[in-house]
């Protein structure tokens, strides 16, 4: 074994000569020029068809001050001191509060270029592209925040450059603001402001030209990633974020959050009118449990209502910020929009110094999610088994082999239909789902996610379509007075949608309080379920979660450089350094793939697939709706209960769905039993 401190010393000696901003990815060959003899770039590759995949990457947090071998203990940000554990390696300090060294950032883009560049259709990049302001001795500056974002923007451009296409990119890249992309962090005032103006230049290649004015107004925009078929709507969640003390929710018309929600409503209606679909992306997710509420309640209420009313338009939503891999179910029955006015009480919860959810509270938050899921309706226990498909679970006929045409069978069928009614029908339309991806910054292990979606029947993209995208979605909320959505809003605000043309009943009943804003119409009563609910073109089918095992990678790098340094002793002074035989140890590997995973058993990423998974995760001992502490719940019962056929008794085993969910939340950094509440 090579002494750790010796290895760290060699690492420092080997890396100090590289300027952190210019450091090249390890093992990357010099870029090959595509220029002809006149210096003109001559790319001959023709536009390709859709691949049915997109990349989601979030929370880079690049840190130009990171030092190999520095201290990461007791909140030290890896800028000074010495680490005696060997964790602050060349590619970052896994499991720490330290940010990402540029070696990690550079290698990530190199890996994307080599492995994903030609197999994805677009990129969603959900914020936090500057380091945390967590070092009093080296405080952030506004220029540094801007510079770090410029560097990452340039890296995306370099990987996906294609001069034949508008903006010089082979595929769309859609960014969004993070709470650490501004100064002070978390504080984002009403636009236009200095940040929307500065980022107009930084993200100029990513924002459609007709959307630049909209972006400067408030930091939000849309991008047609599949022209005429699919848009990504980049939300500025800073106006919803409960830690942004510069704004006050989404209830008052004077607030930017109110304007943002109105803008979002208009975009979704325009897409419905154009028969298009939309993906919603943002940085801070709409987490809402007893222990954690990220958004101001007035913003959450409108969001939950919007995604329900436009469930025929929205394909899915994706967020970052929290650094843990999980999903959130929005329950439409929690919407009480009529009472959600300017006097609504704020529900601020504790954040750490950076505005992120603290490491200490993450496991408690996951427990609170699980507790919320225990309250969801579940199908009669004697109707289907846990191994039944989602199609069986939500079958309107409810006719499985277990349901006989007997009195008992009729009773089960009746109870099952009551269950369907409670969840919003066979497609579970009472709920919507938000996916939260873990981060690249190695709070645990660095990650990125590739989502697969259904491209059946979608036409091939061509250059002409890229250059003729309509700018109708660029209109602002106050430019749509003549829009067809400007009819009187429906008065039914939640539990039951009244389809168009249906007669209102119970006219003598007391009218609900009318909200002070326009409420979107629900889908037509004859409209089929949207792609978030039923597998069809653009439906998300699954994703592959990748991670980089920094423990292994840093150790391999240190060993190779130790041997390399030993060999240098015999090299005459002045000779060039030859690293022949050096193997770059950095790589992302598959943590899990939802389409093949035997624990999650997700048939696709529709709402009812996640509803079923949440039900399985929530299941606890003897089917009771109580959640124990994480340390003990890892040994709780499971949906995977095995029947002891000889004794006709049930054998209790672990809840593998919950245990796996917990392990994956922390990107496999912890083993079973290591996660607790501290």
XYZ file of C-alpha atoms in Angstrom:
678
model
C 0.000 0.000 0.000
C 1.234 3.477 -0.841
C 0.994 5.896 2.108
C -1.994 8.207 1.602
C -0.161 11.440 2.437
C 2.616 10.556 0.002
C 0.071 9.982 -2.737
C -1.644 13.268 -1.986
C 1.676 15.066 -2.120
C 2.381 13.558 -5.540
C -1.082 14.564 -6.695
C -0.457 18.147 -5.745
C 2.907 18.118 -7.508
C 1.345 16.688 -10.646
C -1.560 19.074 -10.858
C -0.352 22.451 -9.711
C 1.034 23.376 -13.137
C -2.418 23.345 -14.767
C -4.490 26.544 -14.591
C -7.825 25.343 -13.254
C -9.902 27.103 -15.904
C -7.825 25.780 -18.803
C -7.051 22.289 -17.521
C -7.690 19.699 -20.245
C -9.510 16.427 -19.589
C -7.138 13.604 -18.790
C -6.314 11.320 -21.676
C -8.191 13.461 -24.213
C -6.517 13.616 -27.600
C -6.008 17.090 -29.127
C -9.202 18.120 -30.933
C -9.152 17.318 -34.622
C -9.766 20.296 -36.851
C -12.659 20.150 -39.293
C -11.413 23.165 -41.224
C -10.464 22.941 -44.877
C -7.456 24.598 -46.464
C -9.207 27.981 -46.363
C -9.932 27.660 -42.658
C -13.646 27.126 -43.272
C -15.356 24.532 -41.135
C -16.739 21.859 -43.438
C -18.904 19.505 -41.441
C -20.330 16.932 -43.804
C -22.486 15.087 -41.298
C -26.151 15.355 -42.213
C -28.838 16.136 -39.623
C -29.803 12.924 -37.906
C -33.202 11.695 -36.869
C -34.525 11.627 -33.322
C -32.761 9.278 -30.928
C -35.479 9.153 -28.289
C -33.154 10.241 -25.453
C -32.217 13.446 -23.674
C -29.640 14.340 -21.027
C -30.484 15.867 -17.661
C -27.523 17.287 -15.752
C -27.625 19.563 -12.740
C -25.664 21.271 -9.961
C -22.106 21.362 -11.348
C -20.853 23.811 -8.694
C -17.387 24.218 -10.281
C -14.779 25.501 -7.858
C -11.555 27.090 -9.190
C -10.145 27.185 -5.640
C -10.350 23.424 -4.995
C -7.002 21.975 -3.880
C -6.084 18.307 -3.981
C -5.124 17.024 -0.544
C -6.812 19.896 1.316
C -9.188 19.492 4.233
C -12.836 18.574 3.783
C -13.568 18.040 7.464
C -15.896 20.117 9.653
C -17.302 22.083 6.755
C -13.936 22.997 5.280
C -14.487 23.635 1.551
C -11.305 21.888 0.259
C -9.432 25.152 -0.212
C -6.665 24.757 2.390
C -5.277 22.542 5.121
C -4.484 18.861 4.751
C -6.837 15.922 4.521
C -5.549 12.846 6.327
C -8.355 10.603 5.054
C -7.353 10.731 1.395
C -10.829 11.789 0.309
C -9.918 15.044 -1.441
C -8.535 13.418 -4.535
C -7.833 14.789 -7.978
C -11.432 14.439 -9.177
C -13.138 15.700 -6.028
C -14.053 14.766 -2.478
C -16.990 12.344 -2.527
C -19.356 12.511 0.424
C -18.279 16.020 1.436
C -19.556 19.587 1.268
C -16.767 20.493 -1.160
C -17.573 21.670 -4.666
C -16.396 20.224 -7.987
C -12.787 20.621 -9.152
C -12.401 21.479 -12.813
C -10.839 18.083 -13.401
C -14.273 16.585 -12.655
C -16.092 19.143 -14.802
C -13.725 18.667 -17.747
C -13.842 14.893 -17.591
C -17.639 14.985 -17.434
C -17.870 16.959 -20.667
C -15.260 14.708 -22.254
C -17.328 11.642 -21.297
C -20.515 13.243 -22.651
C -18.768 14.012 -25.932
C -17.456 10.480 -26.318
C -20.505 8.578 -25.112
C -23.660 10.680 -25.457
C -23.145 13.422 -28.015
C -24.632 11.537 -30.958
C -27.302 9.614 -29.058
C -29.369 12.383 -27.446
C -31.831 14.906 -28.866
C -31.479 17.745 -26.355
C -30.045 18.676 -22.950
C -31.756 20.086 -19.881
C -29.321 21.823 -17.545
C -31.042 22.748 -14.304
C -28.830 25.290 -12.634
C -26.212 25.938 -9.960
C -23.232 26.383 -12.243
C -21.134 28.381 -9.783
C -19.521 27.361 -6.509
C -21.218 27.766 -3.153
C -20.473 30.868 -1.126
C -19.243 28.764 1.779
C -15.756 30.103 2.421
C -15.460 33.333 4.400
C -11.770 33.547 3.570
C -12.407 33.266 -0.168
C -15.792 34.934 -0.714
C -17.468 34.730 -4.082
C -17.600 37.749 -6.330
C -20.180 38.660 -8.939
C -17.561 38.437 -11.671
C -16.587 34.930 -10.560
C -20.200 33.733 -10.624
C -20.580 35.093 -14.152
C -17.247 33.663 -15.282
C -18.053 30.166 -13.990
C -21.379 30.168 -15.805
C -19.648 31.388 -18.976
C -17.152 28.544 -18.769
C -19.856 25.890 -18.488
C -21.891 27.487 -21.283
C -18.793 27.427 -23.501
C -18.238 23.757 -22.707
C -21.754 22.862 -23.824
C -21.187 24.850 -27.014
C -17.879 23.098 -27.674
C -19.370 19.635 -27.231
C -22.484 20.245 -29.333
C -21.206 22.743 -31.901
C -22.532 22.504 -35.454
C -22.127 25.620 -37.580
C -24.725 24.534 -40.126
C -27.580 24.992 -37.668
C -29.056 28.066 -35.936
C -27.039 29.159 -32.907
C -24.284 26.794 -34.026
C -25.512 23.835 -31.952
C -26.299 20.313 -33.114
C -29.022 19.933 -30.479
C -30.868 22.323 -28.147
C -29.426 22.953 -24.679
C -31.951 24.394 -22.224
C -30.570 26.012 -19.035
C -32.306 27.454 -15.988
C -31.329 29.635 -13.033
C -30.024 28.052 -9.839
C -30.054 29.713 -6.448
C -26.229 29.863 -6.510
C -26.010 31.385 -10.001
C -26.738 34.829 -8.541
C -25.435 37.085 -5.782
C -26.296 37.112 -3.027
C -27.312 33.482 -3.411
C -31.088 32.904 -3.206
C -31.894 36.589 -3.764
C -33.451 37.245 -7.160
C -35.359 40.510 -7.571
C -38.132 41.223 -10.040
C -36.893 41.557 -13.602
C -35.526 43.017 -15.677
C -32.500 43.010 -13.405
C -28.737 42.795 -13.732
C -28.814 38.973 -13.683
C -31.332 38.521 -16.458
C -29.358 41.017 -18.548
C -25.998 39.329 -17.905
C -27.331 35.847 -18.564
C -28.926 37.017 -21.784
C -25.360 37.136 -23.117
C -24.122 34.000 -21.333
C -26.997 31.849 -22.608
C -27.443 33.642 -25.922
C -26.861 30.440 -27.935
C -29.398 28.487 -25.882
C -32.356 30.883 -25.828
C -34.371 31.268 -29.050
C -33.951 34.789 -30.381
C -37.676 35.551 -30.174
C -37.570 34.549 -26.471
C -34.737 36.868 -25.399
C -37.082 39.716 -24.474
C -39.181 37.334 -22.385
C -36.040 36.047 -20.688
C -34.790 39.510 -19.760
C -38.205 40.300 -18.275
C -38.051 37.497 -15.733
C -35.496 34.782 -16.491
C -37.986 32.342 -18.049
C -38.339 31.128 -21.630
C -39.416 28.240 -23.858
C -37.392 26.245 -26.351
C -38.936 24.040 -29.046
C -36.619 21.066 -28.773
C -38.709 19.166 -31.342
C -40.141 21.920 -33.550
C -43.910 21.890 -33.683
C -44.138 18.947 -31.296
C -42.313 19.439 -27.981
C -41.142 22.481 -25.999
C -39.080 22.658 -22.849
C -40.323 25.414 -20.552
C -37.506 26.801 -18.423
C -39.025 28.042 -15.174
C -37.306 30.592 -12.966
C -37.989 28.860 -9.666
C -36.219 31.662 -7.811
C -39.574 33.468 -7.849
C -41.232 30.449 -6.198
C -38.378 29.684 -3.777
C -39.352 30.306 -0.172
C -35.761 31.327 0.662
C -35.841 34.256 -1.782
C -36.615 37.133 0.575
C -36.697 39.632 -2.315
C -40.108 38.372 -3.462
C -43.312 37.286 -1.780
C -45.005 34.372 -3.456
C -47.444 34.153 -6.339
C -50.659 35.661 -4.947
C -50.275 39.425 -5.388
C -50.349 40.800 -8.935
C -47.383 43.030 -8.084
C -45.143 40.007 -7.458
C -42.947 38.430 -10.161
C -44.157 35.006 -9.039
C -47.707 35.964 -10.004
C -46.521 37.179 -13.415
C -44.471 34.022 -13.899
C -47.464 31.782 -13.213
C -49.592 33.829 -15.607
C -46.903 33.500 -18.263
C -46.749 29.738 -17.683
C -50.523 29.453 -18.000
C -50.414 31.301 -21.315
C -47.609 29.108 -22.698
C -49.399 25.890 -21.771
C -52.641 27.105 -23.335
C -50.856 28.126 -26.527
C -49.271 24.696 -26.705
C -52.647 23.061 -26.207
C -53.995 25.193 -29.055
C -51.064 24.144 -31.262
C -51.404 20.469 -30.286
C -47.910 20.552 -28.782
C -46.544 19.017 -25.595
C -44.261 20.500 -22.936
C -41.599 19.521 -20.435
C -41.262 21.732 -17.357
C -37.781 22.217 -15.909
C -36.496 24.258 -12.998
C -33.847 24.277 -10.315
C -35.710 24.156 -6.996
C -38.295 21.344 -6.995
C -41.806 21.730 -5.529
C -41.056 19.653 -2.427
C -43.918 19.881 0.069
C -43.981 17.665 3.156
C -44.340 18.216 6.888
C -40.566 18.581 7.224
C -39.713 20.412 4.014
C -41.381 23.023 1.821
C -39.232 24.539 -0.900
C -41.794 26.813 -2.498
C -44.018 29.537 -1.155
C -47.407 27.927 -0.619
C -49.180 30.336 -2.975
C -46.830 29.282 -5.783
C -47.203 25.581 -5.035
C -50.988 25.880 -5.103
C -51.021 27.473 -8.546
C -48.407 25.071 -9.886
C -50.332 22.011 -8.681
C -53.492 23.410 -10.265
C -51.755 24.316 -13.536
C -50.145 20.883 -14.019
C -53.475 19.220 -13.300
C -55.505 21.381 -15.664
C -52.866 21.006 -18.400
C -52.226 17.307 -17.853
C -52.994 16.757 -21.540
C -50.043 19.015 -22.457
C -47.304 18.349 -19.881
C -45.098 15.332 -20.569
C -43.124 15.553 -17.335
C -41.085 17.840 -15.104
C -37.465 17.691 -13.912
C -35.555 19.549 -11.195
C -32.247 19.553 -9.300
C -31.058 21.501 -6.221
C -31.600 18.883 -3.530
C -28.703 16.617 -4.619
C -30.672 13.454 -3.841
C -32.317 11.118 -6.330
C -36.072 10.923 -5.762
C -39.484 11.820 -7.101
C -42.382 13.912 -5.842
C -46.096 13.306 -6.290
C -48.314 16.398 -6.421
C -51.798 15.583 -5.117
C -54.493 17.663 -6.790
C -56.746 17.126 -3.781
C -54.338 19.350 -1.839
C -55.216 22.304 -4.063
C -57.320 24.890 -2.258
C -56.723 27.777 -4.577
C -59.809 29.839 -3.717
C -58.539 30.427 -0.191
C -54.972 31.026 -1.334
C -54.819 34.822 -1.310
C -52.458 37.621 -0.469
C -52.811 36.907 3.246
C -51.560 33.338 2.943
C -49.112 32.360 5.667
C -45.548 31.588 4.654
C -44.212 28.159 5.546
C -40.473 28.795 5.506
C -38.316 25.883 6.563
C -34.680 25.770 7.494
C -32.060 25.737 4.750
C -28.331 25.586 5.156
C -26.051 28.564 4.519
C -26.203 28.028 0.769
C -29.979 27.795 0.520
C -29.781 24.038 -0.113
C -31.440 21.385 1.977
C -28.890 20.348 4.592
C -27.312 16.921 4.557
C -28.581 16.330 8.085
C -32.188 16.811 7.062
C -32.195 14.854 3.788
C -32.932 11.464 5.299
C -35.637 13.024 7.451
C -37.136 14.558 4.324
C -37.190 11.171 2.587
C -38.951 9.686 5.600
C -41.546 12.453 5.449
C -42.101 11.702 1.763
C -42.690 8.079 2.618
C -45.091 9.081 5.345
C -47.066 11.183 2.874
C -47.294 8.229 0.519
C -48.830 6.051 3.221
C -51.869 8.337 3.039
C -52.516 7.605 -0.632
C -55.398 5.315 -1.599
C -54.357 1.748 -2.334
C -56.172 -1.036 -4.169
C -57.900 -3.721 -2.088
C -55.239 -6.030 -0.719
C -57.118 -9.117 -1.884
C -57.419 -7.937 -5.488
C -53.925 -7.942 -6.991
C -50.442 -8.974 -5.967
C -47.446 -6.673 -5.874
C -46.109 -8.440 -8.964
C -49.168 -7.490 -11.000
C -48.408 -5.060 -13.805
C -49.421 -1.418 -13.661
C -51.910 -2.243 -16.400
C -53.526 -4.813 -14.106
C -53.487 -2.443 -11.153
C -55.359 0.228 -13.050
C -57.594 -1.938 -15.216
C -61.061 -0.426 -15.460
C -62.605 -3.878 -15.753
C -60.731 -5.127 -12.692
C -61.081 -8.687 -13.918
C -58.080 -10.749 -12.912
C -57.973 -14.452 -12.234
C -58.279 -13.645 -8.530
C -61.658 -11.955 -8.957
C -64.287 -14.581 -9.475
C -67.870 -13.986 -10.507
C -69.078 -14.556 -6.974
C -70.460 -12.348 -4.260
C -66.986 -11.968 -2.810
C -65.603 -11.170 -6.226
C -68.277 -8.552 -6.845
C -67.447 -6.976 -3.484
C -63.762 -6.797 -4.368
C -64.597 -5.335 -7.750
C -66.762 -2.674 -6.142
C -64.003 -1.710 -3.691
C -61.515 -1.587 -6.526
C -63.672 0.781 -8.510
C -63.939 3.017 -5.471
C -60.149 3.023 -5.383
C -60.000 4.088 -9.037
C -62.429 6.905 -8.340
C -60.263 8.142 -5.478
C -57.100 8.354 -7.608
C -58.721 10.095 -10.570
C -59.660 7.141 -12.742
C -57.697 4.451 -14.518
C -54.846 6.867 -15.306
C -54.416 8.181 -11.726
C -55.070 11.734 -12.948
C -55.453 13.031 -9.421
C -51.638 13.080 -9.262
C -48.699 14.499 -11.168
C -44.996 13.659 -10.846
C -41.816 15.741 -10.548
C -38.476 13.956 -10.981
C -35.508 15.252 -8.985
C -32.086 14.279 -10.295
C -29.018 14.068 -8.059
C -26.110 16.386 -8.735
C -22.770 16.363 -10.459
C -21.162 18.016 -7.424
C -19.911 15.092 -5.319
C -21.939 15.486 -2.157
C -22.153 11.740 -2.738
C -21.006 10.464 -6.155
C -21.220 12.671 -9.279
C -24.183 11.783 -11.486
C -26.020 12.497 -14.696
C -29.217 11.059 -16.156
C -30.298 10.014 -19.655
C -34.067 9.823 -20.142
C -35.634 7.724 -22.893
C -38.897 8.814 -24.479
C -41.306 7.428 -27.051
C -40.605 8.647 -30.603
C -43.122 6.428 -32.358
C -44.565 8.281 -35.332
C -42.497 11.431 -34.814
C -40.980 12.826 -37.977
C -37.262 13.288 -38.461
C -35.945 16.741 -37.596
C -34.444 18.668 -40.485
C -32.610 21.960 -40.894
C -35.619 23.753 -42.325
C -37.682 23.054 -39.220
C -34.980 24.513 -36.990
C -35.000 27.763 -38.896
C -38.789 28.168 -39.142
C -39.911 27.677 -35.559
C -42.928 29.874 -34.832
C -42.492 32.609 -32.260
C -46.083 32.446 -31.026
C -44.944 31.171 -27.632
C -42.895 34.305 -27.090
C -45.930 36.370 -26.183
C -46.111 37.601 -22.615
C -49.048 37.248 -20.261
C -50.239 40.792 -20.866
C -50.170 40.371 -24.661
C -52.908 37.761 -24.842
C -56.082 39.765 -24.294
C -57.535 38.243 -27.456
C -56.331 34.751 -26.695
C -59.060 32.091 -26.827
C -58.245 31.134 -23.261
C -59.604 34.459 -22.057
C -63.080 33.056 -21.482
C -64.541 32.912 -18.000
C -62.609 30.466 -15.831
C -64.189 27.292 -14.638
C -65.383 27.578 -11.081
C -64.633 24.008 -10.098
C -61.128 24.373 -8.714
C -60.007 20.955 -7.924
C -61.317 17.589 -7.033
C -63.587 16.990 -10.028
C -63.135 18.401 -13.499
C -66.300 19.476 -15.252
C -65.872 18.523 -18.916
C -66.842 21.093 -21.508
C -70.518 21.048 -22.417
C -71.616 19.307 -19.215
C -74.475 20.853 -17.318
C -73.771 22.256 -13.877
C -75.630 20.511 -11.089
C -76.693 21.591 -7.637
C -77.088 25.247 -8.624
C -78.627 26.003 -5.245
C -75.486 24.974 -3.410
C -73.294 27.706 -2.016
C -70.909 28.974 -4.657
C -67.207 28.563 -4.071
C -65.175 31.675 -3.528
C -64.035 32.982 -6.890
C -60.248 33.317 -7.187
C -58.731 36.640 -8.168
C -57.019 35.206 -11.257
C -57.897 33.234 -14.350
C -58.195 29.510 -13.722
C -57.212 27.303 -16.674
C -59.761 25.057 -18.300
C -59.173 21.310 -17.861
C -58.759 19.045 -20.863
C -61.854 18.343 -22.903
C -63.962 15.536 -21.455
C -63.363 13.670 -24.715
C -59.584 14.233 -24.764
C -57.422 11.126 -24.318
C -54.999 10.999 -21.363
C -51.786 12.928 -21.905
C -48.300 11.433 -22.407
C -47.569 11.698 -18.681
C -50.396 9.227 -18.048
C -50.574 6.916 -21.051
C -47.737 5.521 -23.158
C -47.832 7.380 -26.480
C -45.471 9.562 -28.541
C -43.256 11.684 -26.207
C -44.064 9.611 -23.100
C -41.018 9.131 -20.874
C -40.236 5.411 -20.979
C -37.374 5.192 -18.501
C -33.990 6.591 -17.603
C -30.456 5.425 -17.011
C -28.799 6.872 -13.926
C -25.025 7.172 -14.320
C -22.495 7.815 -11.573
C -18.751 8.191 -11.221
C -17.289 6.199 -8.337
C -14.772 8.769 -7.123
C -13.425 6.463 -4.445
C -12.244 3.990 -7.051
C -11.312 6.642 -9.637
C -9.223 8.761 -7.253
C -7.414 5.698 -5.908
C -6.607 4.462 -9.414
C -5.399 7.897 -10.451
C -3.178 8.170 -7.373
C -1.633 4.747 -7.961
C -0.848 5.482 -11.590
C 0.708 8.847 -10.803
C 2.738 7.378 -7.956
C 4.254 4.805 -10.315
C 4.716 7.485 -12.963
C 6.509 9.753 -10.460
C 8.838 6.902 -9.440
C 9.851 6.342 -13.058
C 10.671 10.038 -13.478
C 13.756 9.585 -11.291
C 15.670 8.000 -14.175
C 14.566 10.534 -16.815
C 17.361 13.010 -17.710
C 16.571 16.631 -16.947
C 15.148 18.453 -19.932
C 13.501 15.431 -21.515
C 9.782 15.590 -22.128
C 7.456 13.702 -19.832
C 6.098 10.593 -21.535
C 2.967 9.089 -20.022
C 2.841 6.097 -22.371
C 0.753 3.395 -20.777
C -1.299 5.800 -18.675
C -4.965 4.858 -18.565
C -7.527 7.505 -17.731
C -9.510 6.012 -14.827
C -12.412 8.455 -15.057
C -15.703 7.097 -16.348
C -19.383 7.173 -15.584
C -21.010 3.803 -15.052
C -24.615 2.706 -14.793
C -26.054 2.831 -11.303
C -29.451 1.560 -12.450
C -31.770 1.577 -15.443
C -35.483 1.881 -14.691
C -36.416 -0.188 -17.743
C -34.529 -3.257 -16.531
C -34.515 -2.703 -12.769
C -35.977 -5.642 -10.847
C -36.718 -3.696 -7.679
C -38.506 -0.581 -8.962
C -40.186 -2.552 -11.780
C -41.226 0.653 -13.568
C -42.879 -0.240 -16.867
C -42.517 3.405 -17.929
C -42.348 6.810 -16.222
C -46.067 7.527 -16.332
C -47.847 8.817 -13.251
C -49.496 5.520 -12.455
C -46.145 3.693 -12.588
C -44.813 6.123 -9.971
C -48.029 5.899 -7.993
C -47.583 2.141 -7.753
C -43.902 2.504 -6.790
C -44.748 5.076 -4.095
C -47.363 2.688 -2.695
C -44.788 -0.095 -2.523
C -42.181 2.185 -0.900
C -44.697 3.341 1.689
C -45.712 -0.161 2.696
C -44.549 -0.977 6.217
C -44.889 -3.776 8.754
C -48.091 -5.785 8.461
C -49.341 -3.251 5.939
C -49.733 -0.553 8.589
C -49.499 3.131 7.670
C -46.736 3.999 10.066
C -43.153 4.881 9.244
C -40.277 3.992 11.522
C -36.935 5.742 11.694
C -34.588 5.120 8.776
C -32.192 3.103 10.868
C -34.885 0.560 11.698
C -37.046 0.844 8.601
C -34.283 -0.636 6.472
C -35.190 -3.902 8.203
C -38.938 -3.386 7.783
C -41.233 -5.636 5.761
C -41.360 -5.568 1.975
C -43.703 -5.892 -0.944
C -41.434 -8.819 -1.827
C -42.952 -11.000 0.922
C -42.437 -14.681 0.240
C -45.154 -17.131 1.028
C -44.177 -20.171 3.102
C -46.373 -22.618 1.285
C -45.908 -25.533 3.667
C -47.232 -23.638 6.686
C -49.477 -21.255 4.733
C -47.943 -18.299 6.582
C -46.306 -15.099 5.422
C -42.612 -14.692 5.951
C -41.531 -11.140 6.724
C -38.629 -9.750 4.751
C -37.139 -6.315 4.195
C -39.018 -3.643 2.270
C -36.628 -3.767 -0.649
C -38.423 -1.011 -2.547
C -37.916 1.446 0.353
C -34.385 0.266 1.029
C -33.453 0.642 -2.635
C -35.123 4.054 -2.873
C -33.127 5.188 0.153
C -29.840 3.831 -1.166
C -30.338 5.389 -4.592
C -31.315 8.724 -3.104
C -27.687 8.995 -1.964
C -26.334 7.608 -5.275
C -25.178 4.373 -3.663
C -22.642 6.235 -1.548
C -23.947 4.606 1.631
C -24.502 0.928 2.236
C -27.637 -0.483 3.808
C -27.847 0.503 7.452
C -25.446 3.451 7.143
C -28.124 6.073 6.542
C -29.576 7.636 9.653
C -31.190 10.834 10.897
C -28.076 12.680 12.058
